[in-house]
PDB file of C-alpha atoms and ligand atoms in Angstrom:
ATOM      1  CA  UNK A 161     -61.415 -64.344 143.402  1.00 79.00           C
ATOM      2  CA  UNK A 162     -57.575 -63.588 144.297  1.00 95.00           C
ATOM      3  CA  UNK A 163     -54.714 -64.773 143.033  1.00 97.00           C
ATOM      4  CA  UNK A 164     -52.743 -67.402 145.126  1.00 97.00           C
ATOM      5  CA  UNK A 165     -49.422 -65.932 146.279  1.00 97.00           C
ATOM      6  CA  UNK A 166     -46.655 -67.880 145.552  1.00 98.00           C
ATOM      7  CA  UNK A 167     -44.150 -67.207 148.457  1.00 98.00           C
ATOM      8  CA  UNK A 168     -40.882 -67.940 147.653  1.00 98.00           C
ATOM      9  CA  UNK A 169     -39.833 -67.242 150.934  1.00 98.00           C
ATOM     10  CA  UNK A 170     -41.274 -70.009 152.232  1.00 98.00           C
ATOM     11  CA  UNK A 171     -40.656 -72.409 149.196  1.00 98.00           C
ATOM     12  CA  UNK A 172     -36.558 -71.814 149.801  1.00 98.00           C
ATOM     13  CA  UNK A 173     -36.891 -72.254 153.548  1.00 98.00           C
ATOM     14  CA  UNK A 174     -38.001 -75.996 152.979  1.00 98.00           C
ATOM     15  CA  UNK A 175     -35.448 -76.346 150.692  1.00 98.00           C
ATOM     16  CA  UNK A 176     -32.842 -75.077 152.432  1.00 98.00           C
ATOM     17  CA  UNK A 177     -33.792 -77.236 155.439  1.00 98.00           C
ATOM     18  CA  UNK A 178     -33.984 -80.370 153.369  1.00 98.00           C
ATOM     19  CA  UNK A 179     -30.440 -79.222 152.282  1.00 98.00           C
ATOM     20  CA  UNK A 180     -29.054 -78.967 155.691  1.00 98.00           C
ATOM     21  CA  UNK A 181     -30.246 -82.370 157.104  1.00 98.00           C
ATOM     22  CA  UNK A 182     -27.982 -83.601 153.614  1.00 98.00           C
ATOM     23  CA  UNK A 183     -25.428 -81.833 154.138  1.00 98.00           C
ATOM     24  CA  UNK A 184     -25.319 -82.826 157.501  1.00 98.00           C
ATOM     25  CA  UNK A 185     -24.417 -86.295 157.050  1.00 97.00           C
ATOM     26  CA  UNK A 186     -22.094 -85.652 154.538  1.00 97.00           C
ATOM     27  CA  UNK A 187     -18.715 -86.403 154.692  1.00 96.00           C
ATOM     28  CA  UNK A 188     -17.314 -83.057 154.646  1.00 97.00           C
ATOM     29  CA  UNK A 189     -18.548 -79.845 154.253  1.00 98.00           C
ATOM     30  CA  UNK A 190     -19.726 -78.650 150.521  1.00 98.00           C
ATOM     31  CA  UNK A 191     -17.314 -75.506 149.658  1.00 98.00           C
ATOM     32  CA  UNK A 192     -19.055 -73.025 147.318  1.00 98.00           C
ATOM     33  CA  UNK A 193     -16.300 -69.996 145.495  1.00 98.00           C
ATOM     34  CA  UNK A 194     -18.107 -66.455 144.899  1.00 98.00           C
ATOM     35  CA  UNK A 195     -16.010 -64.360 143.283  1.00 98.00           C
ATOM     36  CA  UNK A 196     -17.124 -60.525 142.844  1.00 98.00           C
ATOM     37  CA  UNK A 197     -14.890 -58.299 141.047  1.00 98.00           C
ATOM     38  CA  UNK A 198     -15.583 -54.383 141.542  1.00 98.00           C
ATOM     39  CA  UNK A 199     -17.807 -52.096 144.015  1.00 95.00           C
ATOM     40  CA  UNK A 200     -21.480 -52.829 142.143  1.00 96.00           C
ATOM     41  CA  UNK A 201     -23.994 -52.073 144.827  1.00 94.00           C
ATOM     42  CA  UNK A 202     -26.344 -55.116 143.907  1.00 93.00           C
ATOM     43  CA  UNK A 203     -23.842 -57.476 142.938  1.00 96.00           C
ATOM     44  CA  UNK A 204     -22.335 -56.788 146.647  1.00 97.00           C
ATOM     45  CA  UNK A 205     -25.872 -57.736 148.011  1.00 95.00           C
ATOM     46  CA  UNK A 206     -27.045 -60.387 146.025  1.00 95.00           C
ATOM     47  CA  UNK A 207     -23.284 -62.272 147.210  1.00 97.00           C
ATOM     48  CA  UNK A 208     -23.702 -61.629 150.693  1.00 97.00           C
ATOM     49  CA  UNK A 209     -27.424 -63.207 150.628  1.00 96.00           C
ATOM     50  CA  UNK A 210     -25.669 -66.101 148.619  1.00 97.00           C
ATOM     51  CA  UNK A 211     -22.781 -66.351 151.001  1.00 98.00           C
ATOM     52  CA  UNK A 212     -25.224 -66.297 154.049  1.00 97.00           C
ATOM     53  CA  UNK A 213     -27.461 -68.796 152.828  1.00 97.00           C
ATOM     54  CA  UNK A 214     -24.858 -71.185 152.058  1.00 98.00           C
ATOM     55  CA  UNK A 215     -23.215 -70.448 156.064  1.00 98.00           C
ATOM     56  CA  UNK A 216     -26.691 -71.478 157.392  1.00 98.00           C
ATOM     57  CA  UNK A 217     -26.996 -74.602 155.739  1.00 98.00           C
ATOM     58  CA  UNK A 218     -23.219 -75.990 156.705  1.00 98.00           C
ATOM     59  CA  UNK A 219     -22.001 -75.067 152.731  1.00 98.00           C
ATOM     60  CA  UNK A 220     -18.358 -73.845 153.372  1.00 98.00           C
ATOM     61  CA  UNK A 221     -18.348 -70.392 151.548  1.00 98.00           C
ATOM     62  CA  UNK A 222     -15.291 -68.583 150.538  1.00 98.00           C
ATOM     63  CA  UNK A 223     -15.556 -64.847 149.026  1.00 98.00           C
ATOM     64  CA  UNK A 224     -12.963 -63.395 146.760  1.00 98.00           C
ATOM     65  CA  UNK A 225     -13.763 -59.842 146.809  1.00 98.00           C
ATOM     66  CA  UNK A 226     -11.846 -58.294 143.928  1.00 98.00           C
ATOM     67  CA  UNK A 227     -10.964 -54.900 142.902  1.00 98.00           C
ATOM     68  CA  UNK A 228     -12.535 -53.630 139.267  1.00 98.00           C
ATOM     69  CA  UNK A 229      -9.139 -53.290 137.878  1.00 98.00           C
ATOM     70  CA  UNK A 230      -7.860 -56.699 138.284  1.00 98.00           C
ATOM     71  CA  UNK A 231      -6.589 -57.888 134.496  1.00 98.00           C
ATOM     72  CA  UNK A 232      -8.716 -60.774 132.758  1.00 98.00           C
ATOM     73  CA  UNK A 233      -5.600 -63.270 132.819  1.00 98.00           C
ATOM     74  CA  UNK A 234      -5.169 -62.398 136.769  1.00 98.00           C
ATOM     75  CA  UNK A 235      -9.012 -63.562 137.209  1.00 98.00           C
ATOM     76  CA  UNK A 236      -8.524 -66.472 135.068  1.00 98.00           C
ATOM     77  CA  UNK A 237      -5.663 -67.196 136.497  1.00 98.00           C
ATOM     78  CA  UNK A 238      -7.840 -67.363 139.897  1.00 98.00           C
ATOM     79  CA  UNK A 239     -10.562 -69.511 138.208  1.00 98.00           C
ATOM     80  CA  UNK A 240      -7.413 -71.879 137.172  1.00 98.00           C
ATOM     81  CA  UNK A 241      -6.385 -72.476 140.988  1.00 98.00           C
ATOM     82  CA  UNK A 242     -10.352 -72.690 142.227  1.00 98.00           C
ATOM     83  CA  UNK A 243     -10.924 -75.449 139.669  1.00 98.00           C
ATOM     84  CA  UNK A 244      -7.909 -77.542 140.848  1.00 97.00           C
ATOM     85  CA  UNK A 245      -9.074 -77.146 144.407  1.00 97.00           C
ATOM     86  CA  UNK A 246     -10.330 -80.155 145.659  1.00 96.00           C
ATOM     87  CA  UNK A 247     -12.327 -78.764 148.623  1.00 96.00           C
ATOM     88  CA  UNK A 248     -13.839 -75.992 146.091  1.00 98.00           C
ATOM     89  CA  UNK A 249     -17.269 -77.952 144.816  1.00 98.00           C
ATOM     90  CA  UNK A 250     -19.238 -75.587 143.065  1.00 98.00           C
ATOM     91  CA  UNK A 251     -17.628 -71.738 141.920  1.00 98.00           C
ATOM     92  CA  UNK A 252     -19.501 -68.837 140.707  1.00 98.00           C
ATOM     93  CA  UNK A 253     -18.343 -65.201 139.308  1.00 98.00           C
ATOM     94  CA  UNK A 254     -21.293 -62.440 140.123  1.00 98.00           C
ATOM     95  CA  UNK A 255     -22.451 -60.858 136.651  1.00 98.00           C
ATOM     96  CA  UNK A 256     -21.886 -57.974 135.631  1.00 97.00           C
ATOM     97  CA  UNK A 257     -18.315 -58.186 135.522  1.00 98.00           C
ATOM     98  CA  UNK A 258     -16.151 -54.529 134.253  1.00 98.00           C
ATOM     99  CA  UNK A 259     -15.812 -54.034 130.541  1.00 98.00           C
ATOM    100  CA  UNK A 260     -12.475 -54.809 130.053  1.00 98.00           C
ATOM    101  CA  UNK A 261     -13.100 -58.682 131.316  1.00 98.00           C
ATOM    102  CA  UNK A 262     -14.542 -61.054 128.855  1.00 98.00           C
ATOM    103  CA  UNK A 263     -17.578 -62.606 130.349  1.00 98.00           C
ATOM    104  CA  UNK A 264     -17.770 -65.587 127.467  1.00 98.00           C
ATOM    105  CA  UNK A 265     -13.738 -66.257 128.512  1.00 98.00           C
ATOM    106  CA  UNK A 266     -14.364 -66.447 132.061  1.00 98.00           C
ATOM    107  CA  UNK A 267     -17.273 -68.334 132.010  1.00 98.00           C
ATOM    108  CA  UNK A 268     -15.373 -70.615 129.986  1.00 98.00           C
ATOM    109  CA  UNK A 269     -12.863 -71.146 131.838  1.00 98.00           C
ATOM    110  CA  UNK A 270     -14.834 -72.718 134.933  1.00 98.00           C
ATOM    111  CA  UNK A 271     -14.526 -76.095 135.333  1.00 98.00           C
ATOM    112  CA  UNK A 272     -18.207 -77.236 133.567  1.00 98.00           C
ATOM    113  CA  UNK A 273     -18.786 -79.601 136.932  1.00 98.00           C
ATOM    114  CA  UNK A 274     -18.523 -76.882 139.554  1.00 98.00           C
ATOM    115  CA  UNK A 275     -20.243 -74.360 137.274  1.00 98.00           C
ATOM    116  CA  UNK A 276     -22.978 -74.235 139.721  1.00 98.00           C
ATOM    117  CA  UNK A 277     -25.039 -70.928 137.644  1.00 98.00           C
ATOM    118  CA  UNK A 278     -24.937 -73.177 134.544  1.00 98.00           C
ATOM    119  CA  UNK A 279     -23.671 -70.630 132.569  1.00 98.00           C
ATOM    120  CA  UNK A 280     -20.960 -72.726 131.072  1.00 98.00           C
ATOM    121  CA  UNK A 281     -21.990 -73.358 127.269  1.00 98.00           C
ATOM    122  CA  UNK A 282     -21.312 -77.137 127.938  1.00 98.00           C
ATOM    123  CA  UNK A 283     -24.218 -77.172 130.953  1.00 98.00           C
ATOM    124  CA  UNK A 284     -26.394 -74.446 128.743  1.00 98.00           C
ATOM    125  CA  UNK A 285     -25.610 -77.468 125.816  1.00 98.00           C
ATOM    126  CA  UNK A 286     -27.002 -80.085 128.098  1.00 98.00           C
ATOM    127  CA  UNK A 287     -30.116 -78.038 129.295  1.00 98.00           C
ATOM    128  CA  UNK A 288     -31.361 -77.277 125.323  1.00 98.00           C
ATOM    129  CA  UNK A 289     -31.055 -81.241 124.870  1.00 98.00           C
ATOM    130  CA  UNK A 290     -33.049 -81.984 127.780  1.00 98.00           C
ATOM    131  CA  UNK A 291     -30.185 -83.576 129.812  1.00 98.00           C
ATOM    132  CA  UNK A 292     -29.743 -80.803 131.998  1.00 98.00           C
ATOM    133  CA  UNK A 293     -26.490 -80.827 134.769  1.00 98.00           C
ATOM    134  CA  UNK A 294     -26.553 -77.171 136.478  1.00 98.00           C
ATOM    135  CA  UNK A 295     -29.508 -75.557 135.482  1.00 98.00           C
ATOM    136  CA  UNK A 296     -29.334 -71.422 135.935  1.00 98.00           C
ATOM    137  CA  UNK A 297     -30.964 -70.879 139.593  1.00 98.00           C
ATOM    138  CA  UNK A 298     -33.310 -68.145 138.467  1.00 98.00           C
ATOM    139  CA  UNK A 299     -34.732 -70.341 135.729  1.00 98.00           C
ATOM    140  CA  UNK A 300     -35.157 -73.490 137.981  1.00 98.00           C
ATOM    141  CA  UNK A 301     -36.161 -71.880 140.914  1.00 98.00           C
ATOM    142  CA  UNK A 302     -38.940 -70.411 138.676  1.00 98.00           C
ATOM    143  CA  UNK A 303     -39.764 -73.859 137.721  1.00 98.00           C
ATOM    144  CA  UNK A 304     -40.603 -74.788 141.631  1.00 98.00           C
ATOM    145  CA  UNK A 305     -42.733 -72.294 142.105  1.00 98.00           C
ATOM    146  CA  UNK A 306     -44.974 -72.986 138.733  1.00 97.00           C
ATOM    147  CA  UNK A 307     -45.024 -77.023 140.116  1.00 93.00           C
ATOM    148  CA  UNK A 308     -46.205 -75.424 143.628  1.00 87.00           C
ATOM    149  CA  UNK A 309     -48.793 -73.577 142.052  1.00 87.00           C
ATOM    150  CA  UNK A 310     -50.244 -76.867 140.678  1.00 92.00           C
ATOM    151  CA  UNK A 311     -50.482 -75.609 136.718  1.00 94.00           C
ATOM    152  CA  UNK A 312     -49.899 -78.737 134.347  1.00 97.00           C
ATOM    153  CA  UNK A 313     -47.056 -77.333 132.221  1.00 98.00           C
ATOM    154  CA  UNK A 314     -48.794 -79.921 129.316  1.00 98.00           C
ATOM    155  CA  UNK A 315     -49.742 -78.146 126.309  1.00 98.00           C
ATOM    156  CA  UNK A 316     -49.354 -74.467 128.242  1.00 98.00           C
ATOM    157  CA  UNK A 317     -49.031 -71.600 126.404  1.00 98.00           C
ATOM    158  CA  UNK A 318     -46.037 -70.412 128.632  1.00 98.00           C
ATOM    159  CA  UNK A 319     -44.824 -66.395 126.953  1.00 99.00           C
ATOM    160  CA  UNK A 320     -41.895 -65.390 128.868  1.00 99.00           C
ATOM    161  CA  UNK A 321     -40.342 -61.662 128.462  1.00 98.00           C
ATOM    162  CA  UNK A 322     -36.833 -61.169 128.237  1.00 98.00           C
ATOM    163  CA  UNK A 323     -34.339 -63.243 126.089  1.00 98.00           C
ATOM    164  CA  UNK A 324     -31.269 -62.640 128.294  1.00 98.00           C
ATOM    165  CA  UNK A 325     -28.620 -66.063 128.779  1.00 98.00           C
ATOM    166  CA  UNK A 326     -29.354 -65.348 132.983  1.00 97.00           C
ATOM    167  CA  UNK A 327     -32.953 -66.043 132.684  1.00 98.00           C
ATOM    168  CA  UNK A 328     -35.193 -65.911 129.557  1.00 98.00           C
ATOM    169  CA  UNK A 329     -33.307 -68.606 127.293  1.00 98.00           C
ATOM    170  CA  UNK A 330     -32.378 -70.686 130.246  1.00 98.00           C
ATOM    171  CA  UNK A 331     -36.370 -70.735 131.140  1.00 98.00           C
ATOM    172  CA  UNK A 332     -37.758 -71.057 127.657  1.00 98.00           C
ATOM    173  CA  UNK A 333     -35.445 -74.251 127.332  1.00 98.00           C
ATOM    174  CA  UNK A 334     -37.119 -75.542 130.831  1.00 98.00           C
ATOM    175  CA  UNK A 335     -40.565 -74.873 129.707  1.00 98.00           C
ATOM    176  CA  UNK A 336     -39.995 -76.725 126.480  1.00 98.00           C
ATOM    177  CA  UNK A 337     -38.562 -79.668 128.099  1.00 98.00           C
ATOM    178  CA  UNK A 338     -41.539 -79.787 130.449  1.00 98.00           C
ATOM    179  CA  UNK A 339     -44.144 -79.808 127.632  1.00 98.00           C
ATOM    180  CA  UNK A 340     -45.191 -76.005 127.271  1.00 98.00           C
ATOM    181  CA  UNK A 341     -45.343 -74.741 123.927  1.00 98.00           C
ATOM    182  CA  UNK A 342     -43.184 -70.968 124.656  1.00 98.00           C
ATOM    183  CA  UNK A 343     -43.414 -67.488 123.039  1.00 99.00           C
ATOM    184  CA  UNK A 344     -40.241 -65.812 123.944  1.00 99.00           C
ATOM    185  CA  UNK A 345     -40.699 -61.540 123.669  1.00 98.00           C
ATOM    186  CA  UNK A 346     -38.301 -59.226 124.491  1.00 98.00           C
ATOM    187  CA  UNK A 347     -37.853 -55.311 124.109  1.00 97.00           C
ATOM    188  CA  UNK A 348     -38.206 -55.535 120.388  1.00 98.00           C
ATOM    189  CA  UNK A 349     -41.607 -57.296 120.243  1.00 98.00           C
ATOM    190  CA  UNK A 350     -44.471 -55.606 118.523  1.00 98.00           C
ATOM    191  CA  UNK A 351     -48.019 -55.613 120.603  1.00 98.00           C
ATOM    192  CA  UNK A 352     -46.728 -57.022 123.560  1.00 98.00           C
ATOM    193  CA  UNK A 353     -49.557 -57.451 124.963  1.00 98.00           C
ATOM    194  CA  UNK A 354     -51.485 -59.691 121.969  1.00 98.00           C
ATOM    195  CA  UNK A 355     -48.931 -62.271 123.392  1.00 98.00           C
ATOM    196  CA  UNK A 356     -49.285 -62.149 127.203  1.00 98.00           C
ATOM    197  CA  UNK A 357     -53.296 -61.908 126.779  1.00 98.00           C
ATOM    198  CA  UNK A 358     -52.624 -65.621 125.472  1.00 98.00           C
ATOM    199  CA  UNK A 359     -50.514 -66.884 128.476  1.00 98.00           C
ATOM    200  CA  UNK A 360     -51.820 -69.340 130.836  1.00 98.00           C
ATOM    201  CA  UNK A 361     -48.497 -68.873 131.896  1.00 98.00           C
ATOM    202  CA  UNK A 362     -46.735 -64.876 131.861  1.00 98.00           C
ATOM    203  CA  UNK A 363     -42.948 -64.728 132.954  1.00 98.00           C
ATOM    204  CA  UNK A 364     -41.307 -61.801 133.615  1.00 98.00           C
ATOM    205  CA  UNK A 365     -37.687 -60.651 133.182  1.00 98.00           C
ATOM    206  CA  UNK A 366     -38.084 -57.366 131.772  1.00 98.00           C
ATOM    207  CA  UNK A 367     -36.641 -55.315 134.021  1.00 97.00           C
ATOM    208  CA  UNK A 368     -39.343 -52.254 133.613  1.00 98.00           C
ATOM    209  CA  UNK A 369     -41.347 -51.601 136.691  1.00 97.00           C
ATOM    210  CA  UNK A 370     -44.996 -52.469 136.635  1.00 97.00           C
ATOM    211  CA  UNK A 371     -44.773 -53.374 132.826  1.00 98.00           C
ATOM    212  CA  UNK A 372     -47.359 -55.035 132.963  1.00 98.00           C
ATOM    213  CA  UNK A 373     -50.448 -54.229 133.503  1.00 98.00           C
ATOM    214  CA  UNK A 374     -54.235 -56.033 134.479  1.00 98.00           C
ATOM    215  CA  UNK A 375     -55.237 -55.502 130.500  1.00 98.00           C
ATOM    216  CA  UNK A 376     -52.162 -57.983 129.318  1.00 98.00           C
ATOM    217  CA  UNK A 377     -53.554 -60.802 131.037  1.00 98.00           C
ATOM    218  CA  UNK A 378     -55.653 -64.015 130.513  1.00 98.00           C
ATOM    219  CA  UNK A 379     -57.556 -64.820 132.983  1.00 98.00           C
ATOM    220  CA  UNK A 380     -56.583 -67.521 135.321  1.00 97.00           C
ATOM    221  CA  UNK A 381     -53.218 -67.215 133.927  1.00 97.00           C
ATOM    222  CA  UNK A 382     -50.104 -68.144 136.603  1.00 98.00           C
ATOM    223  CA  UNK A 383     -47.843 -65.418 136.466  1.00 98.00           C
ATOM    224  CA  UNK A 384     -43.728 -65.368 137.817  1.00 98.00           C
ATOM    225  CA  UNK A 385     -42.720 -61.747 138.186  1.00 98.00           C
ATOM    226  CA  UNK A 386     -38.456 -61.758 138.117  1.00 98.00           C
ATOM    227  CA  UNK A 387     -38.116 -57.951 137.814  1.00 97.00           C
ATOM    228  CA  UNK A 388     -36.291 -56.010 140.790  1.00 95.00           C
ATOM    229  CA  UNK A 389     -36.753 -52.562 140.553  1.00 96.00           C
ATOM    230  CA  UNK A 390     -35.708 -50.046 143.062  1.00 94.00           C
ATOM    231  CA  UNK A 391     -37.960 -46.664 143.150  1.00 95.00           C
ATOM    232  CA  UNK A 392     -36.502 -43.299 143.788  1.00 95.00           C
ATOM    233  CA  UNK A 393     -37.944 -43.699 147.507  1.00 96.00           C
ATOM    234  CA  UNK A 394     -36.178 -46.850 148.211  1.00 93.00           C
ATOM    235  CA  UNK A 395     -39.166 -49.235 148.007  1.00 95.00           C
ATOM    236  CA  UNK A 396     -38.642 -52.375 145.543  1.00 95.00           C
ATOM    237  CA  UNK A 397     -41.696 -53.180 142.911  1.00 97.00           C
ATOM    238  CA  UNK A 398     -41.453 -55.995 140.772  1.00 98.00           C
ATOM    239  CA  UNK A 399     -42.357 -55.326 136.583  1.00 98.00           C
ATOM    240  CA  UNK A 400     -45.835 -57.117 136.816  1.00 98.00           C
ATOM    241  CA  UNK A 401     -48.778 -54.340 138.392  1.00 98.00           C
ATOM    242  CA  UNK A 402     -49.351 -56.839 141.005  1.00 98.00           C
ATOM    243  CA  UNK A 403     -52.231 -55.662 142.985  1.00 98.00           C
ATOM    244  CA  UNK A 404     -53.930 -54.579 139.580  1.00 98.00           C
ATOM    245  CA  UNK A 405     -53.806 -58.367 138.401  1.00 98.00           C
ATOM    246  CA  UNK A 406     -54.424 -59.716 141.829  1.00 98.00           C
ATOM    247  CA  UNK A 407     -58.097 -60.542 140.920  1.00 98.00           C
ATOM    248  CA  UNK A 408     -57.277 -61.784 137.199  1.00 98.00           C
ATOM    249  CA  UNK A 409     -54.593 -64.110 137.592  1.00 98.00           C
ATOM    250  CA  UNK A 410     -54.666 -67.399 138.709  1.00 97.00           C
ATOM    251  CA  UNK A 411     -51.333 -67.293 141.112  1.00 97.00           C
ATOM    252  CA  UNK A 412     -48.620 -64.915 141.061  1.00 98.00           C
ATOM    253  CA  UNK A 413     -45.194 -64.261 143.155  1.00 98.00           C
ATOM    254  CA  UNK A 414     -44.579 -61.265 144.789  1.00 98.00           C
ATOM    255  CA  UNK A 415     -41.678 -58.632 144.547  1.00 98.00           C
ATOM    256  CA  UNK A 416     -40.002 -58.746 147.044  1.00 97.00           C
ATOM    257  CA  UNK A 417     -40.433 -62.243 148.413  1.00 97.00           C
ATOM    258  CA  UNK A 418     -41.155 -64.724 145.093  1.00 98.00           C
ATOM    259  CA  UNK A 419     -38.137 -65.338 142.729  1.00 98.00           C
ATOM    260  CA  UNK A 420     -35.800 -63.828 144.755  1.00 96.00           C
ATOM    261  CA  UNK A 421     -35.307 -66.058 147.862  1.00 97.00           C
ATOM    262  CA  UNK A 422     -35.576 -69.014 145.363  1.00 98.00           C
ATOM    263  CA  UNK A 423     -32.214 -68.310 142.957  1.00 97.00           C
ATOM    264  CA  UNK A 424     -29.968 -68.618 146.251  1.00 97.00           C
ATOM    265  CA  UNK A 425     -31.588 -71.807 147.454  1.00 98.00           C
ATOM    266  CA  UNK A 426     -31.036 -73.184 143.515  1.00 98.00           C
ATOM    267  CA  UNK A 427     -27.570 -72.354 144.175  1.00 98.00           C
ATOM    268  CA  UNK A 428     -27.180 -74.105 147.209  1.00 98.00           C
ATOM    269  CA  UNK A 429     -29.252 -76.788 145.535  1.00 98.00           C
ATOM    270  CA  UNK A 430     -26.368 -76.739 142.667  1.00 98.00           C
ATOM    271  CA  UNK A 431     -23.871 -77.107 145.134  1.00 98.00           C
ATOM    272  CA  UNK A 432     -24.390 -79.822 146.327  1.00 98.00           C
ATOM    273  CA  UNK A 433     -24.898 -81.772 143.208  1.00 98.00           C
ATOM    274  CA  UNK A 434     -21.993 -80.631 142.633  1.00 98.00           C
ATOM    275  CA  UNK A 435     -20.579 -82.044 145.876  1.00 98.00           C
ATOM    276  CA  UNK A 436     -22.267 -85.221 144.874  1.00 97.00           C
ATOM    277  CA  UNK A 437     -21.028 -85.258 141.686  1.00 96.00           C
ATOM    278  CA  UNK A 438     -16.908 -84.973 142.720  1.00 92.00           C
ATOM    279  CA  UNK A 439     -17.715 -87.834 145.324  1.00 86.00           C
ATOM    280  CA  UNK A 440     -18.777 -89.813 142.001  1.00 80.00           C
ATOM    281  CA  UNK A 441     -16.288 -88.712 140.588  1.00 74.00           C
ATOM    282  CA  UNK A 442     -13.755 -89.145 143.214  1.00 71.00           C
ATOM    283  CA  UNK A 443     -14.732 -93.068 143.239  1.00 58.00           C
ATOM    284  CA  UNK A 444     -14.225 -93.701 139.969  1.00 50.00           C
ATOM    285  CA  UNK A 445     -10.801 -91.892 139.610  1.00 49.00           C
ATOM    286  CA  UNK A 446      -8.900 -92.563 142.973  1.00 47.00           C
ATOM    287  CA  UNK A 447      -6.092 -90.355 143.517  1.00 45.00           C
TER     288      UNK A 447
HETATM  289  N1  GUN B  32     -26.138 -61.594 137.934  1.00 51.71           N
HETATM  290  C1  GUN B  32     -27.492 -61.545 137.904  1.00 51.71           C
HETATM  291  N2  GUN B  32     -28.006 -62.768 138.191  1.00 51.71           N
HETATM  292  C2  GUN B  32     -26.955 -63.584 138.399  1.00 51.71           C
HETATM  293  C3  GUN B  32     -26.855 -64.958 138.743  1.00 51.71           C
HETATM  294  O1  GUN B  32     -27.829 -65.704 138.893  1.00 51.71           O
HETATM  295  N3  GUN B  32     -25.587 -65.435 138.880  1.00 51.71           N
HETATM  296  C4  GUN B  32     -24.496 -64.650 138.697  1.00 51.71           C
HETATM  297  N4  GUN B  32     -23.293 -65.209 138.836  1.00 51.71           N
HETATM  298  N5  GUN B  32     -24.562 -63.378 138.386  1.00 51.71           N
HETATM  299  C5  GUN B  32     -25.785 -62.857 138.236  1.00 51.71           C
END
């Protein structure tokens, strides 16, 4: 037996084609605000795919490429004017951001309905009580790919690595929410591996190439690899041994090709309920 492949790439494509027949017959044109502040190699290509995906899908996109030494009131004097723009639906500001920036302040500071990550503490507020507005694309698109792979979330043991605000807290509060009882382990967590040998369902934000290994698994168990690591000769493995588990697991993504394509179409997915959201919005209060 092999483990289904979940293939993200293919997952986002129908999404982003539902999307586009949408966004189509909208009114106007969604507008989505990346901001990136500083020359970090991924953080350059992960807004690019982001911009691109929203250009192909009739999202207007505007970049504000920023230099690393712009002051913290400058940018949130920036996140100010995007807020107040009324053809800006849905902003985001690319993580990391330089030391001397605040990331709690900024993140504040965007307007909690265009806060299309759902970083905002009022949106991470309304995930953990199971009334969830923007919920963090990584997370969510995760979330997809589990329902594709047909496991009942019921009852699941669901033990999820990493207990970052991006990803692992975001995820354990979706897995809870969707009946899973969740182990959450992160670098400090004694025997690893007692806890992912119990997981029907294993998901991975380590951040540790080919962490784990075929020995940590249960078998049948559905397993979402989220690492992206880049080896000295370019190539890009995920933290899950995924060839090694191939005939233990159940159904796994691959690296490249799961998670990845899947956090830009849950963005463009955010965006427009956030469109949809300032058109309700935009009833109810007429200028
Ligand atoms: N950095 C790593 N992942 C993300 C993400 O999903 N959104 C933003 N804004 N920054 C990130």
């Amino acid at each position: 037996m092999s483990a289904k492949i979940l293939d993200g790439r293919v997952r986002a494509s129908q999404i982003l084609a539902s999307l586009k027949e949408k966004i189509h017959s909208a009114a106007r044109a969604p507008g989505l605000c990346a901001v990136r502040v500083g020359d970090n190699h991924a953080s350059e290509i992960y807004v690019r795919n982001k911009i691109k995906c929203a250009q192909e899908i009739g999202i207007r996109s505007v970049l504000h490429a920023l230099d690393k030494q712009i002051s913290e009131p400058e940018l949130l004097r920036l996140i100010h004017e995007l807020n107040h723009d009324s053809q800006i639906d849905g902003i985001l500001v690319q993580l990391p951001l330089p030391a001397h920036i605040s990331t709690e302040k900024i993140l504040q500071a965007i307007s909690p309905v265009k806060d299309v990550d759902g970083f905002h503490p009022e949106n991470i507020g309304l995930l953990s009580i199971g009334k969830p507005r923007f919920v963090p694309c990584t997370p969510k698109g995760c979330l997809d790919l589990i329902q594709a792979s047909g496991l009942d979330l019921l009852g699941t043991h669901a033990v999820i690595i990493g207990r970052s605000n991006i990803v692992g807290k975001p995820m354990a509060q979706l897995l809870m929410n969707s009946e899973a009882t969740v182990t959450v382990c992160h670098k400090n967590t004694r025997n690893l591996k007692n806890f992912t040998q119990q997981a029907d369902l294993l998901v991975v934000a380590a951040g540790s190439p080919h962490l784990i290994k075929p020995d940590f698994i249960k078998p049948g168990a559905v397993i979402l690899d989220i690492g992206i690591n880049r080896l000295p000769d370019g190539k890009l493995i995920g933290d899950v041994d995924t060839e090694g588990v191939m005939s233990i697991a159940r159904a796994i993504t691959p690296v490249p090709g799961g998670v990845g394509p899947m956090t830009s179409a849950m963005l463009m997915e955010n965006t427009w309920i956030a469109y949809t959201l300032g058109i309700q919005h935009s009833h109810r209060y007429p200028e």
